Amino acid sequence: MSDYKRSQYGQVYEDDQIKEVFNKIKNYDTLVIGSPVYWYTVSGILKTFIDRLYMLSEAEILRGKKLYLFAQGSAPDEDTVKSIKFLACKVAYLMGMQLESVVVDRYEK
């Protein structure tokens, strides 16, 4: 995701590449997303992607597809885990996707 320019929600610019990202994922039956845990939730890059994906009328094609979300951080507490699981459930519901699993894990040396 960091290789593509994605404008923030409501601020779409000419060089925005969200449709290029969408075109790479639209033909798959399963979407597997991974993110680090930053400030008690998923990364800003992933959050921006979710915001923008929801804006695309073409995203209707994701209905019925499977969704997995993996997040990993150094010490995600119980509230962080709940927040990330809530986000995944909301994305799946609003996008009409089938949430298969949400895994939030911690990095341990």
CSV table of C-alpha atoms in Angstrom, one decimal:
chain,number,residue,atom,x,y,z
A,1,MET,CA,0.0,0.0,0.0
A,2,SER,CA,2.8,2.4,0.7
A,3,ASP,CA,3.8,2.2,-3.0
A,4,TYR,CA,0.6,4.0,-4.0
A,5,LYS,CA,-0.7,7.5,-3.5
A,6,ARG,CA,-4.0,7.5,-1.8
A,7,SER,CA,-5.6,10.8,-0.9
A,8,GLN,CA,-7.4,11.1,2.4
A,9,TYR,CA,-11.2,10.6,2.5
A,10,GLY,CA,-12.9,13.6,0.9
A,11,GLN,CA,-9.6,14.9,-0.6
A,12,VAL,CA,-9.1,13.2,-4.0
A,13,TYR,CA,-6.4,14.6,-6.2
A,14,GLU,CA,-5.5,13.9,-9.8
A,15,ASP,CA,-2.5,11.6,-9.0
A,16,ASP,CA,-4.6,9.5,-6.6
A,17,GLN,CA,-4.0,5.8,-7.2
A,18,ILE,CA,-6.8,4.1,-5.2
A,19,LYS,CA,-8.4,2.7,-8.4
A,20,GLU,CA,-5.1,1.1,-9.3
A,21,VAL,CA,-5.0,-0.6,-5.9
A,22,PHE,CA,-8.6,-1.6,-6.3
A,23,ASN,CA,-8.0,-3.1,-9.8
A,24,LYS,CA,-5.3,-5.3,-8.2
A,25,ILE,CA,-7.6,-6.8,-5.6
A,26,LYS,CA,-11.0,-6.9,-7.3
A,27,ASN,CA,-10.7,-10.3,-9.1
A,28,TYR,CA,-9.7,-12.3,-6.0
A,29,ASP,CA,-12.2,-14.3,-3.9
A,30,THR,CA,-10.3,-13.6,-0.7
A,31,LEU,CA,-8.7,-10.4,0.7
A,32,VAL,CA,-6.0,-10.9,3.3
A,33,ILE,CA,-4.9,-7.7,5.0
A,34,GLY,CA,-2.0,-7.3,7.4
A,35,SER,CA,-1.2,-4.2,9.4
A,36,PRO,CA,1.0,-3.2,12.3
A,37,VAL,CA,-0.7,-1.9,15.4
A,38,TYR,CA,-0.1,1.9,15.7
A,39,TRP,CA,-1.7,4.0,18.4
A,40,TYR,CA,-4.2,1.3,19.4
A,41,THR,CA,-5.5,0.5,16.0
A,42,VAL,CA,-4.4,-0.5,12.5
A,43,SER,CA,-2.0,1.7,10.5
A,44,GLY,CA,-3.1,5.0,9.0
A,45,ILE,CA,-2.3,3.6,5.6
A,46,LEU,CA,-4.8,0.8,6.1
A,47,LYS,CA,-7.4,3.1,7.6
A,48,THR,CA,-7.1,5.5,4.6
A,49,PHE,CA,-7.4,2.5,2.2
A,50,ILE,CA,-10.6,1.4,4.0
A,51,ASP,CA,-12.0,5.0,3.9
A,52,ARG,CA,-11.3,5.3,0.2
A,53,LEU,CA,-12.4,1.8,-0.7
A,54,TYR,CA,-15.8,2.5,0.8
A,55,MET,CA,-16.1,5.6,-1.4
A,56,LEU,CA,-15.7,3.6,-4.7
A,57,SER,CA,-18.9,2.6,-6.4
A,58,GLU,CA,-16.9,-0.1,-8.1
A,59,ALA,CA,-16.2,-1.7,-4.7
A,60,GLU,CA,-19.7,-3.3,-4.9
A,61,ILE,CA,-17.9,-6.2,-6.6
A,62,LEU,CA,-16.3,-7.1,-3.2
A,63,ARG,CA,-19.7,-8.3,-1.9
A,64,GLY,CA,-19.6,-11.9,-0.8
A,65,LYS,CA,-15.8,-12.1,-0.9
A,66,LYS,CA,-13.8,-13.4,2.1
A,67,LEU,CA,-11.9,-11.1,4.4
A,68,TYR,CA,-9.1,-11.8,6.8
A,69,LEU,CA,-7.4,-9.2,8.9
A,70,PHE,CA,-4.1,-9.7,10.8
A,71,ALA,CA,-2.6,-7.0,13.0
A,72,GLN,CA,0.6,-7.3,15.0
A,73,GLY,CA,2.1,-4.9,17.6
A,74,SER,CA,4.5,-4.9,20.5
A,75,ALA,CA,1.8,-4.8,23.2
A,76,PRO,CA,-1.8,-4.6,22.0
A,77,ASP,CA,-4.0,-4.4,25.0
A,78,GLU,CA,-7.6,-5.8,25.3
A,79,ASP,CA,-9.2,-2.6,24.2
A,80,THR,CA,-6.9,-2.4,21.1
A,81,VAL,CA,-7.9,-5.9,20.2
A,82,LYS,CA,-11.6,-5.1,20.6
A,83,SER,CA,-11.1,-1.9,18.5
A,84,ILE,CA,-9.4,-3.8,15.6
A,85,LYS,CA,-12.0,-6.5,15.6
A,86,PHE,CA,-14.8,-3.9,15.6
A,87,LEU,CA,-13.2,-2.2,12.6
A,88,ALA,CA,-12.9,-5.5,10.7
A,89,CYS,CA,-16.5,-6.4,11.5
A,90,LYS,CA,-17.7,-3.0,10.4
A,91,VAL,CA,-15.7,-3.1,7.1
A,92,ALA,CA,-17.1,-6.6,6.3
A,93,TYR,CA,-20.6,-5.6,7.1
A,94,LEU,CA,-20.6,-2.3,5.1
A,95,MET,CA,-18.8,-3.8,2.2
A,96,GLY,CA,-20.9,-7.0,2.2
A,97,MET,CA,-17.9,-9.2,2.7
A,98,GLN,CA,-17.6,-12.4,4.6
A,99,LEU,CA,-15.3,-11.9,7.6
A,100,GLU,CA,-13.4,-15.1,8.1
A,101,SER,CA,-11.0,-14.2,10.8
A,102,VAL,CA,-9.3,-11.3,12.7
A,103,VAL,CA,-6.0,-12.1,14.4
A,104,VAL,CA,-4.3,-9.5,16.7
A,105,ASP,CA,-1.0,-10.7,18.0
A,106,ARG,CA,1.9,-9.2,19.9
A,107,TYR,CA,5.6,-9.2,19.1
A,108,GLU,CA,7.7,-10.9,21.7
A,109,LYS,CA,11.4,-11.2,21.7
